[in-house]
PDB file of C-alpha atoms in Angstrom:
ATOM      1  CA  MET A  19      -4.692  25.066   8.031  1.00 39.00           C
ATOM      2  CA  LYS A  20      -4.393  22.151   5.703  1.00 37.00           C
ATOM      3  CA  LYS A  21      -4.371  18.766   7.305  1.00 37.00           C
ATOM      4  CA  LEU A  22      -1.800  16.309   6.124  1.00 36.00           C
ATOM      5  CA  PHE A  23      -1.578  12.545   6.309  1.00 37.00           C
ATOM      6  CA  LEU A  24       2.082  11.581   6.349  1.00 40.00           C
ATOM      7  CA  LEU A  25       3.099   7.968   6.264  1.00 42.00           C
ATOM      8  CA  LEU A  26       6.420   6.817   7.639  1.00 42.00           C
ATOM      9  CA  LEU A  27       7.361   3.187   7.243  1.00 41.00           C
ATOM     10  CA  VAL A  28       9.939   3.616   9.958  1.00 39.00           C
ATOM     11  CA  VAL A  29      12.989   1.572  10.771  1.00 36.00           C
ATOM     12  CA  PHE A  30      11.088  -1.739  10.944  1.00 34.00           C
ATOM     13  CA  CYS A  31       8.516  -1.000   8.264  1.00 40.00           C
ATOM     14  CA  SER A  32       6.228   0.746  10.693  1.00 41.00           C
ATOM     15  CA  CYS A  33       3.479   2.818   9.171  1.00 46.00           C
ATOM     16  CA  GLU A  34       2.586   6.183  10.686  1.00 43.00           C
ATOM     17  CA  SER A  35       0.141   8.777   9.431  1.00 41.00           C
ATOM     18  CA  SER A  36      -0.753  12.081  11.026  1.00 35.00           C
ATOM     19  CA  LYS A  37      -4.349  12.839  11.793  1.00 36.00           C
ATOM     20  CA  LYS A  38      -4.148  16.203  10.081  1.00 36.00           C
ATOM     21  CA  GLU A  39      -5.124  15.784   6.472  1.00 40.00           C
ATOM     22  CA  LYS A  40      -7.724  17.726   4.628  1.00 39.00           C
ATOM     23  CA  ALA A  41      -8.730  16.315   1.265  1.00 38.00           C
ATOM     24  CA  LYS A  42      -8.439  18.587  -1.764  1.00 42.00           C
ATOM     25  CA  PRO A  43     -11.717  20.050  -2.945  1.00 38.00           C
ATOM     26  CA  ASN A  44     -13.673  17.885  -5.346  1.00 39.00           C
ATOM     27  CA  THR A  45     -11.243  14.956  -5.141  1.00 46.00           C
ATOM     28  CA  GLU A  46     -14.094  12.501  -4.747  1.00 46.00           C
ATOM     29  CA  PRO A  47     -17.768  12.279  -5.569  1.00 47.00           C
ATOM     30  CA  LYS A  48     -20.368  12.111  -2.816  1.00 48.00           C
ATOM     31  CA  GLN A  49     -21.157   8.637  -1.555  1.00 47.00           C
ATOM     32  CA  GLU A  50     -24.536   7.572  -0.300  1.00 49.00           C
ATOM     33  CA  LEU A  51     -24.490   5.759   3.008  1.00 51.00           C
ATOM     34  CA  ASN A  52     -25.643   2.270   2.112  1.00 53.00           C
ATOM     35  CA  LEU A  53     -25.490   0.048   5.163  1.00 62.00           C
ATOM     36  CA  LYS A  54     -27.038  -2.976   3.478  1.00 72.00           C
ATOM     37  CA  LEU A  55     -24.514  -5.822   3.745  1.00 82.00           C
ATOM     38  CA  ASP A  56     -23.925  -7.720   0.520  1.00 90.00           C
ATOM     39  CA  PRO A  57     -24.086 -11.545   0.883  1.00 94.00           C
ATOM     40  CA  TYR A  58     -20.518 -11.741  -0.471  1.00 96.00           C
ATOM     41  CA  PHE A  59     -19.100  -9.996   2.587  1.00 96.00           C
ATOM     42  CA  VAL A  60     -21.246 -12.075   4.932  1.00 96.00           C
ATOM     43  CA  ALA A  61     -19.928 -15.262   3.312  1.00 96.00           C
ATOM     44  CA  ILE A  62     -16.208 -14.441   3.437  1.00 97.00           C
ATOM     45  CA  LYS A  63     -16.336 -12.966   6.946  1.00 97.00           C
ATOM     46  CA  SER A  64     -16.041 -16.482   8.374  1.00 96.00           C
ATOM     47  CA  ASN A  65     -12.535 -16.616   6.863  1.00 98.00           C
ATOM     48  CA  ASP A  66     -11.400 -13.518   8.759  1.00 98.00           C
ATOM     49  CA  VAL A  67      -8.749 -14.423  11.334  1.00 97.00           C
ATOM     50  CA  LYS A  68      -9.017 -12.469  14.573  1.00 94.00           C
ATOM     51  CA  LEU A  69      -5.856 -10.663  15.597  1.00 90.00           C
ATOM     52  CA  GLY A  70      -4.139 -12.144  18.612  1.00 87.00           C
ATOM     53  CA  LYS A  71      -3.138 -10.129  21.656  1.00 89.00           C
ATOM     54  CA  PRO A  72      -0.196  -7.925  20.616  1.00 88.00           C
ATOM     55  CA  ILE A  73       3.171  -8.723  22.136  1.00 87.00           C
ATOM     56  CA  PHE A  74       6.058  -6.407  22.896  1.00 92.00           C
ATOM     57  CA  GLY A  75       7.355  -4.875  19.686  1.00 81.00           C
ATOM     58  CA  ASP A  76       4.088  -5.288  17.753  1.00 83.00           C
ATOM     59  CA  TRP A  77       2.384  -2.290  16.196  1.00 83.00           C
ATOM     60  CA  LEU A  78      -0.666  -2.402  18.466  1.00 86.00           C
ATOM     61  CA  TYR A  79       1.350  -3.079  21.637  1.00 86.00           C
ATOM     62  CA  SER A  80       2.232   0.602  21.987  1.00 85.00           C
ATOM     63  CA  ARG A  81      -0.569   2.191  19.939  1.00 87.00           C
ATOM     64  CA  ASN A  82      -4.204   2.534  20.947  1.00 85.00           C
ATOM     65  CA  GLU A  83      -5.731   2.589  17.483  1.00 90.00           C
ATOM     66  CA  LYS A  84      -9.520   2.723  17.428  1.00 91.00           C
ATOM     67  CA  GLY A  85      -9.978   1.269  13.963  1.00 93.00           C
ATOM     68  CA  GLN A  86     -12.446   2.451  11.358  1.00 96.00           C
ATOM     69  CA  THR A  87     -16.027   1.268  10.949  1.00 96.00           C
ATOM     70  CA  PHE A  88     -17.700   1.088   7.567  1.00 96.00           C
ATOM     71  CA  GLU A  89     -19.891   4.050   8.503  1.00 96.00           C
ATOM     72  CA  GLN A  90     -16.830   6.123   9.485  1.00 96.00           C
ATOM     73  CA  PHE A  91     -15.123   5.214   6.224  1.00 95.00           C
ATOM     74  CA  ILE A  92     -18.108   6.313   4.139  1.00 94.00           C
ATOM     75  CA  ARG A  93     -18.433   9.630   5.979  1.00 93.00           C
ATOM     76  CA  THR A  94     -14.700  10.437   5.793  1.00 89.00           C
ATOM     77  CA  LYS A  95     -13.393  12.309   2.751  1.00 88.00           C
ATOM     78  CA  HIS A  96     -11.218  10.046   0.634  1.00 90.00           C
ATOM     79  CA  ILE A  97     -10.187   9.536  -2.962  1.00 90.00           C
ATOM     80  CA  ILE A  98     -12.558   7.620  -5.199  1.00 93.00           C
ATOM     81  CA  PRO A  99     -11.678   6.779  -8.814  1.00 95.00           C
ATOM     82  CA  THR A 100     -13.603   8.712 -11.452  1.00 95.00           C
ATOM     83  CA  LYS A 101     -13.703   8.633 -15.246  1.00 94.00           C
ATOM     84  CA  GLU A 102     -11.223  11.507 -15.187  1.00 96.00           C
ATOM     85  CA  GLU A 103      -8.835   9.910 -12.631  1.00 96.00           C
ATOM     86  CA  ASN A 104      -8.715   6.120 -12.645  1.00 97.00           C
ATOM     87  CA  ILE A 105      -5.153   4.971 -13.382  1.00 98.00           C
ATOM     88  CA  ILE A 106      -2.536   3.912 -10.816  1.00 98.00           C
ATOM     89  CA  TYR A 107       1.021   4.758 -11.867  1.00 98.00           C
ATOM     90  CA  LEU A 108       4.339   3.298 -10.738  1.00 98.00           C
ATOM     91  CA  GLN A 109       7.482   5.385 -11.217  1.00 98.00           C
ATOM     92  CA  PRO A 110      10.753   3.395 -11.114  1.00 98.00           C
ATOM     93  CA  ILE A 111      13.769   5.445 -10.015  1.00 98.00           C
ATOM     94  CA  GLY A 112      17.224   3.884 -10.269  1.00 97.00           C
ATOM     95  CA  GLU A 113      19.157   1.067 -11.863  1.00 96.00           C
ATOM     96  CA  PHE A 114      17.310  -2.225 -11.475  1.00 96.00           C
ATOM     97  CA  ASN A 115      18.623  -5.716 -12.034  1.00 95.00           C
ATOM     98  CA  SER A 116      16.613  -8.313 -13.940  1.00 96.00           C
ATOM     99  CA  VAL A 117      14.989  -9.705 -10.769  1.00 95.00           C
ATOM    100  CA  GLN A 118      13.892  -6.256  -9.621  1.00 96.00           C
ATOM    101  CA  LYS A 119      12.494  -5.401 -13.057  1.00 97.00           C
ATOM    102  CA  LYS A 120      10.468  -8.602 -12.993  1.00 97.00           C
ATOM    103  CA  GLN A 121       9.117  -7.790  -9.545  1.00 97.00           C
ATOM    104  CA  ILE A 122       8.072  -4.281 -10.582  1.00 97.00           C
ATOM    105  CA  GLU A 123       6.100  -5.725 -13.487  1.00 98.00           C
ATOM    106  CA  LEU A 124       4.479  -8.258 -11.147  1.00 98.00           C
ATOM    107  CA  VAL A 125       3.577  -5.455  -8.741  1.00 98.00           C
ATOM    108  CA  ARG A 126       1.924  -3.648 -11.651  1.00 98.00           C
ATOM    109  CA  GLN A 127      -0.091  -6.737 -12.555  1.00 98.00           C
ATOM    110  CA  TYR A 128      -1.048  -7.313  -8.930  1.00 98.00           C
ATOM    111  CA  LEU A 129      -2.204  -3.767  -8.212  1.00 98.00           C
ATOM    112  CA  GLU A 130      -4.307  -3.820 -11.367  1.00 98.00           C
ATOM    113  CA  ILE A 131      -6.113  -6.874  -9.993  1.00 98.00           C
ATOM    114  CA  PHE A 132      -6.162  -5.808  -6.350  1.00 98.00           C
ATOM    115  CA  PHE A 133      -7.780  -2.429  -7.036  1.00 98.00           C
ATOM    116  CA  GLN A 134      -9.437  -3.401 -10.333  1.00 98.00           C
ATOM    117  CA  LEU A 135      -7.909  -0.294 -11.896  1.00 98.00           C
ATOM    118  CA  GLN A 136      -5.577   0.048 -14.844  1.00 98.00           C
ATOM    119  CA  THR A 137      -2.000   0.267 -13.569  1.00 98.00           C
ATOM    120  CA  LYS A 138       0.923   1.538 -15.637  1.00 98.00           C
ATOM    121  CA  VAL A 139       4.676   1.726 -15.181  1.00 98.00           C
ATOM    122  CA  LEU A 140       6.192   5.030 -16.233  1.00 97.00           C
ATOM    123  CA  LYS A 141       9.547   5.353 -17.981  1.00 97.00           C
ATOM    124  CA  LYS A 142      12.400   4.786 -15.528  1.00 97.00           C
ATOM    125  CA  LEU A 143      14.114   7.845 -14.066  1.00 97.00           C
ATOM    126  CA  SER A 144      17.840   7.919 -13.366  1.00 97.00           C
ATOM    127  CA  ASN A 145      19.271   8.159  -9.865  1.00 97.00           C
ATOM    128  CA  ASP A 146      21.007  11.305 -11.155  1.00 97.00           C
ATOM    129  CA  ILE A 147      17.804  13.261 -10.489  1.00 96.00           C
ATOM    130  CA  ILE A 148      18.625  13.045  -6.767  1.00 97.00           C
ATOM    131  CA  PRO A 149      21.087  15.853  -5.877  1.00 97.00           C
ATOM    132  CA  ASN A 150      23.953  15.442  -3.423  1.00 96.00           C
ATOM    133  CA  ASN A 151      22.089  17.356  -0.713  1.00 96.00           C
ATOM    134  CA  ALA A 152      19.366  14.678  -0.785  1.00 96.00           C
ATOM    135  CA  ARG A 153      21.798  11.753  -0.502  1.00 96.00           C
ATOM    136  CA  ARG A 154      23.934  10.298   2.253  1.00 97.00           C
ATOM    137  CA  ILE A 155      25.875   7.167   3.211  1.00 95.00           C
ATOM    138  CA  GLY A 156      24.097   4.936   5.709  1.00 91.00           C
ATOM    139  CA  ASP A 157      25.313   2.974   8.720  1.00 90.00           C
ATOM    140  CA  VAL A 158      26.524   0.021   6.646  1.00 90.00           C
ATOM    141  CA  GLU A 159      28.012   2.133   3.841  1.00 93.00           C
ATOM    142  CA  GLN A 160      24.875   1.945   1.695  1.00 93.00           C
ATOM    143  CA  GLU A 161      23.747   4.951  -0.306  1.00 96.00           C
ATOM    144  CA  GLN A 162      20.471   6.451   0.888  1.00 97.00           C
ATOM    145  CA  PHE A 163      18.061   8.929  -0.696  1.00 97.00           C
ATOM    146  CA  LEU A 164      15.983  11.509   1.155  1.00 97.00           C
ATOM    147  CA  ALA A 165      12.440  10.188   0.781  1.00 95.00           C
ATOM    148  CA  GLY A 166      10.792  13.592   1.147  1.00 95.00           C
ATOM    149  CA  TYR A 167      12.773  14.983  -1.775  1.00 96.00           C
ATOM    150  CA  ILE A 168      11.393  12.269  -4.047  1.00 96.00           C
ATOM    151  CA  LEU A 169       7.865  13.233  -3.018  1.00 94.00           C
ATOM    152  CA  THR A 170       8.104  17.019  -3.211  1.00 94.00           C
ATOM    153  CA  ASP A 171      10.689  17.545  -5.947  1.00 95.00           C
ATOM    154  CA  VAL A 172      10.107  14.573  -8.232  1.00 95.00           C
ATOM    155  CA  LEU A 173       6.641  13.060  -7.922  1.00 95.00           C
ATOM    156  CA  LYS A 174       4.719  16.222  -7.128  1.00 90.00           C
ATOM    157  CA  GLU A 175       5.859  17.650 -10.437  1.00 86.00           C
ATOM    158  CA  GLU A 176       4.503  14.695 -12.374  1.00 91.00           C
ATOM    159  CA  LYS A 177       0.938  14.854 -13.635  1.00 87.00           C
ATOM    160  CA  PRO A 178       0.351  11.545 -15.425  1.00 95.00           C
ATOM    161  CA  ASP A 179      -2.766  11.379 -17.548  1.00 95.00           C
ATOM    162  CA  LYS A 180      -5.849  10.286 -15.571  1.00 97.00           C
ATOM    163  CA  GLY A 181      -3.683   9.422 -12.557  1.00 96.00           C
ATOM    164  CA  VAL A 182      -5.467   8.625  -9.299  1.00 96.00           C
ATOM    165  CA  ALA A 183      -2.358   7.416  -7.396  1.00 96.00           C
ATOM    166  CA  LEU A 184       1.381   7.615  -8.084  1.00 96.00           C
ATOM    167  CA  MET A 185       3.980   5.485  -6.311  1.00 96.00           C
ATOM    168  CA  ALA A 186       7.735   5.625  -6.920  1.00 96.00           C
ATOM    169  CA  ILE A 187       9.813   2.486  -6.456  1.00 97.00           C
ATOM    170  CA  THR A 188      13.541   2.736  -5.868  1.00 96.00           C
ATOM    171  CA  GLU A 189      16.239   0.147  -5.347  1.00 96.00           C
ATOM    172  CA  LYS A 190      18.107   2.531  -3.025  1.00 96.00           C
ATOM    173  CA  ASP A 191      17.669   2.745   0.724  1.00 94.00           C
ATOM    174  CA  LEU A 192      15.630   5.701   2.034  1.00 94.00           C
ATOM    175  CA  TYR A 193      15.798   8.024   5.034  1.00 94.00           C
ATOM    176  CA  PRO A 194      13.212  10.633   6.148  1.00 89.00           C
ATOM    177  CA  LYS A 195      15.437  13.063   8.076  1.00 90.00           C
ATOM    178  CA  PRO A 196      19.047  13.197   9.327  1.00 90.00           C
ATOM    179  CA  GLU A 197      18.380  11.746  12.789  1.00 88.00           C
ATOM    180  CA  TRP A 198      16.587   8.644  11.448  1.00 85.00           C
ATOM    181  CA  ASN A 199      18.404   5.528  10.249  1.00 87.00           C
ATOM    182  CA  TYR A 200      16.067   4.644   7.414  1.00 83.00           C
ATOM    183  CA  VAL A 201      12.487   4.178   6.261  1.00 83.00           C
ATOM    184  CA  PHE A 202      10.910   1.707   3.879  1.00 80.00           C
ATOM    185  CA  GLY A 203       8.748   4.422   2.371  1.00 80.00           C
ATOM    186  CA  LEU A 204       6.973   7.733   2.668  1.00 83.00           C
ATOM    187  CA  ALA A 205       3.634   8.958   1.352  1.00 81.00           C
ATOM    188  CA  SER A 206       1.475  12.047   1.142  1.00 84.00           C
ATOM    189  CA  TYR A 207      -2.139  10.939   0.926  1.00 78.00           C
ATOM    190  CA  ARG A 208      -3.297  14.486   0.198  1.00 82.00           C
ATOM    191  CA  ASP A 209      -1.127  14.646  -2.911  1.00 88.00           C
ATOM    192  CA  LYS A 210      -1.775  10.981  -3.854  1.00 89.00           C
ATOM    193  CA  ILE A 211       1.953  10.220  -4.062  1.00 93.00           C
ATOM    194  CA  ALA A 212       4.278   7.780  -2.317  1.00 91.00           C
ATOM    195  CA  VAL A 213       7.724   6.213  -2.562  1.00 93.00           C
ATOM    196  CA  SER A 214       8.787   2.709  -1.499  1.00 91.00           C
ATOM    197  CA  SER A 215      12.232   1.141  -1.365  1.00 92.00           C
ATOM    198  CA  MET A 216      12.975  -2.413  -2.456  1.00 93.00           C
ATOM    199  CA  TYR A 217      16.353  -2.346  -0.717  1.00 92.00           C
ATOM    200  CA  ARG A 218      15.516  -3.931   2.638  1.00 88.00           C
ATOM    201  CA  MET A 219      12.653  -6.092   1.430  1.00 89.00           C
ATOM    202  CA  GLN A 220      15.067  -8.134  -0.656  1.00 85.00           C
ATOM    203  CA  LYS A 221      17.872  -8.533   1.882  1.00 77.00           C
ATOM    204  CA  GLU A 222      18.282 -12.173   2.887  1.00 76.00           C
ATOM    205  CA  ALA A 223      14.999 -13.067   1.172  1.00 85.00           C
ATOM    206  CA  ASP A 224      14.223 -15.378  -1.718  1.00 93.00           C
ATOM    207  CA  PHE A 225      12.275 -14.154  -4.737  1.00 95.00           C
ATOM    208  CA  ASN A 226       8.831 -15.186  -3.480  1.00 95.00           C
ATOM    209  CA  LEU A 227       9.334 -13.758   0.012  1.00 95.00           C
ATOM    210  CA  SER A 228      10.613 -10.417  -1.258  1.00 95.00           C
ATOM    211  CA  LEU A 229       7.840 -10.285  -3.868  1.00 96.00           C
ATOM    212  CA  GLY A 230       5.180 -11.002  -1.244  1.00 96.00           C
ATOM    213  CA  ARG A 231       6.552  -8.206   0.936  1.00 94.00           C
ATOM    214  CA  LEU A 232       6.499  -5.763  -1.959  1.00 94.00           C
ATOM    215  CA  LEU A 233       2.926  -6.700  -2.865  1.00 96.00           C
ATOM    216  CA  LYS A 234       1.831  -6.156   0.742  1.00 94.00           C
ATOM    217  CA  ILE A 235       3.589  -2.815   1.140  1.00 90.00           C
ATOM    218  CA  CYS A 236       2.375  -1.363  -2.161  1.00 92.00           C
ATOM    219  CA  SER A 237      -1.252  -2.473  -1.762  1.00 94.00           C
ATOM    220  CA  HIS A 238      -1.235  -1.273   1.877  1.00 92.00           C
ATOM    221  CA  GLU A 239       0.069   2.193   1.011  1.00 86.00           C
ATOM    222  CA  ILE A 240      -2.217   2.699  -1.960  1.00 92.00           C
ATOM    223  CA  GLY A 241      -5.070   1.374   0.191  1.00 92.00           C
ATOM    224  CA  HIS A 242      -4.379   4.272   2.556  1.00 89.00           C
ATOM    225  CA  MET A 243      -4.605   6.675  -0.396  1.00 86.00           C
ATOM    226  CA  PHE A 244      -8.122   5.369  -1.023  1.00 92.00           C
ATOM    227  CA  GLY A 245      -9.174   6.011   2.568  1.00 90.00           C
ATOM    228  CA  LEU A 246      -8.531   2.713   4.349  1.00 93.00           C
ATOM    229  CA  HIS A 247      -7.214   3.165   7.888  1.00 93.00           C
ATOM    230  CA  HIS A 248      -5.204   0.557   9.764  1.00 93.00           C
ATOM    231  CA  CYS A 249      -7.302  -2.527  10.357  1.00 95.00           C
ATOM    232  CA  ILE A 250      -7.686  -3.818  13.919  1.00 93.00           C
ATOM    233  CA  GLU A 251     -10.529  -6.219  13.161  1.00 89.00           C
ATOM    234  CA  ALA A 252      -8.629  -9.166  11.656  1.00 96.00           C
ATOM    235  CA  ASN A 253      -5.331 -10.321  10.202  1.00 96.00           C
ATOM    236  CA  CYS A 254      -5.323  -8.089   7.136  1.00 97.00           C
ATOM    237  CA  VAL A 255      -2.956  -6.418   4.703  1.00 96.00           C
ATOM    238  CA  MET A 256      -4.103  -3.103   6.220  1.00 94.00           C
ATOM    239  CA  ASN A 257      -2.713  -3.995   9.680  1.00 94.00           C
ATOM    240  CA  GLY A 258      -0.101  -1.597  11.006  1.00 90.00           C
ATOM    241  CA  THR A 259       3.347  -3.107  11.385  1.00 84.00           C
ATOM    242  CA  ASN A 260       6.485  -2.360  13.360  1.00 80.00           C
ATOM    243  CA  SER A 261       8.911  -4.823  11.805  1.00 82.00           C
ATOM    244  CA  MET A 262       9.589  -7.006   8.818  1.00 86.00           C
ATOM    245  CA  VAL A 263       8.897 -10.008  11.040  1.00 89.00           C
ATOM    246  CA  GLU A 264       5.466  -8.597  11.846  1.00 90.00           C
ATOM    247  CA  THR A 265       4.896  -7.759   8.184  1.00 90.00           C
ATOM    248  CA  ASP A 266       5.655 -11.360   7.251  1.00 92.00           C
ATOM    249  CA  ARG A 267       3.079 -12.543   9.823  1.00 93.00           C
ATOM    250  CA  HIS A 268       0.340 -10.342   8.440  1.00 94.00           C
ATOM    251  CA  SER A 269      -1.946 -11.609   5.718  1.00 97.00           C
ATOM    252  CA  ILE A 270      -1.834 -10.341   2.141  1.00 98.00           C
ATOM    253  CA  ARG A 271      -5.643 -10.635   2.147  1.00 98.00           C
ATOM    254  CA  LEU A 272      -8.000  -7.750   2.769  1.00 98.00           C
ATOM    255  CA  CYS A 273     -10.422  -8.750   5.520  1.00 98.00           C
ATOM    256  CA  SER A 274     -14.160  -8.691   4.770  1.00 97.00           C
ATOM    257  CA  LEU A 275     -14.633  -5.230   6.308  1.00 97.00           C
ATOM    258  CA  CYS A 276     -11.777  -3.634   4.354  1.00 97.00           C
ATOM    259  CA  GLN A 277     -12.968  -5.309   1.157  1.00 97.00           C
ATOM    260  CA  ARG A 278     -16.414  -3.833   1.729  1.00 97.00           C
ATOM    261  CA  LYS A 279     -14.950  -0.348   2.250  1.00 97.00           C
ATOM    262  CA  LEU A 280     -12.851  -0.523  -0.906  1.00 96.00           C
ATOM    263  CA  ASN A 281     -15.686  -1.826  -3.041  1.00 96.00           C
ATOM    264  CA  SER A 282     -18.113   0.854  -1.824  1.00 95.00           C
ATOM    265  CA  GLY A 283     -16.534   3.478  -4.075  1.00 91.00           C
ATOM    266  CA  PHE A 284     -15.002   1.300  -6.771  1.00 94.00           C
ATOM    267  CA  LYS A 285     -18.085  -0.859  -7.496  1.00 92.00           C
ATOM    268  CA  TYR A 286     -16.070  -3.704  -9.041  1.00 96.00           C
ATOM    269  CA  ASP A 287     -17.136  -7.341  -9.286  1.00 97.00           C
ATOM    270  CA  ASP A 288     -15.917  -8.936  -6.029  1.00 97.00           C
ATOM    271  CA  VAL A 289     -16.010 -12.494  -7.357  1.00 97.00           C
ATOM    272  CA  LYS A 290     -14.128 -11.556 -10.534  1.00 98.00           C
ATOM    273  CA  ARG A 291     -11.454  -9.841  -8.420  1.00 98.00           C
ATOM    274  CA  LEU A 292     -11.144 -12.867  -6.154  1.00 98.00           C
ATOM    275  CA  LYS A 293     -10.737 -15.292  -9.058  1.00 98.00           C
ATOM    276  CA  GLU A 294      -8.109 -13.071 -10.671  1.00 98.00           C
ATOM    277  CA  LEU A 295      -6.169 -12.833  -7.407  1.00 98.00           C
ATOM    278  CA  GLU A 296      -6.177 -16.604  -6.980  1.00 98.00           C
ATOM    279  CA  LYS A 297      -4.945 -17.047 -10.550  1.00 98.00           C
ATOM    280  CA  PHE A 298      -2.177 -14.462 -10.070  1.00 98.00           C
ATOM    281  CA  PHE A 299      -0.908 -16.090  -6.877  1.00 98.00           C
ATOM    282  CA  LYS A 300      -1.062 -19.568  -8.379  1.00 98.00           C
ATOM    283  CA  GLU A 301       0.824 -18.548 -11.526  1.00 98.00           C
ATOM    284  CA  ASN A 302       3.559 -16.944  -9.434  1.00 97.00           C
ATOM    285  CA  ASN A 303       3.965 -19.845  -6.994  1.00 96.00           C
ATOM    286  CA  LEU A 304       2.610 -17.880  -4.035  1.00 97.00           C
ATOM    287  CA  ASN A 305       0.860 -20.942  -2.692  1.00 96.00           C
ATOM    288  CA  GLU A 306      -0.210 -19.710   0.752  1.00 96.00           C
ATOM    289  CA  GLU A 307      -1.653 -16.581  -0.799  1.00 97.00           C
ATOM    290  CA  SER A 308      -3.485 -18.603  -3.445  1.00 98.00           C
ATOM    291  CA  ALA A 309      -4.978 -20.829  -0.735  1.00 97.00           C
ATOM    292  CA  LEU A 310      -6.444 -17.781   1.025  1.00 98.00           C
ATOM    293  CA  MET A 311      -8.272 -16.721  -2.132  1.00 98.00           C
ATOM    294  CA  LYS A 312      -9.475 -20.274  -2.717  1.00 97.00           C
ATOM    295  CA  LYS A 313     -10.976 -20.394   0.785  1.00 97.00           C
ATOM    296  CA  ASP A 314     -12.944 -17.248   0.073  1.00 97.00           C
ATOM    297  CA  LEU A 315     -14.125 -18.608  -3.259  1.00 97.00           C
ATOM    298  CA  GLU A 316     -15.328 -21.768  -1.548  1.00 97.00           C
ATOM    299  CA  LYS A 317     -17.458 -19.677   0.821  1.00 96.00           C
ATOM    300  CA  ILE A 318     -19.313 -17.965  -1.974  1.00 91.00           C
TER     301      ILE A 318
END
């Protein structure tokens, strides 16, 4: 019986994944268990911010997550980029205004830096690819698309060259099944595909706030594809979240432990990545985010 990780960013951007996924054969090379801690991770650990006690409505208030140690991460099957599969792809679906187009391009640039992997935007697909039986009208008269249809009937058919992860971005609202109001996104980690909606991230938000949310959501979801579980060690972009308010509280920064996990298979230059992130945030007037990267740079 194949095990499946299924992510639901439910109603308030909550992020659920089943514990029943079995990785495809030969999706990743073997990793040696190297427990030696690089001085880089020791240095930036002092900038990790411990999570406070969860309050009612928070992700961890009603969930007893055990976290994931570095040793557990290494021993768990997960996708690692190879020479044959090392490109992240974004698939726009819909009709995007000029602001949304700009944000998609910024997401591409950000993911390329965040994961230190080439990231490409595929040619836009029309909303017409979604049939009537995978559409409905939501509670405030907004059109919604069935998220699962986009995964199984659109993305699963795509085989982009050297693709290691594929994420669709739509400007339409999403729903996962008839009895649910909406979701922000849905992903199949086994199939390395996901879909995220910009619709609710942009409501009543300025450009920088909505962009920051999109950067968090996309890096979080693709982080899951590369084996990162929800972080319970520190305020981190891999924290689980139950609401947009909680998402806004969470850091865009990967904590030292999650950075170490990601780097273990990617083998990129941590300092180069950090400098590029600071530059990206600074150039796009994301001042709080830039300050976080600067603090890490000061430690090393």
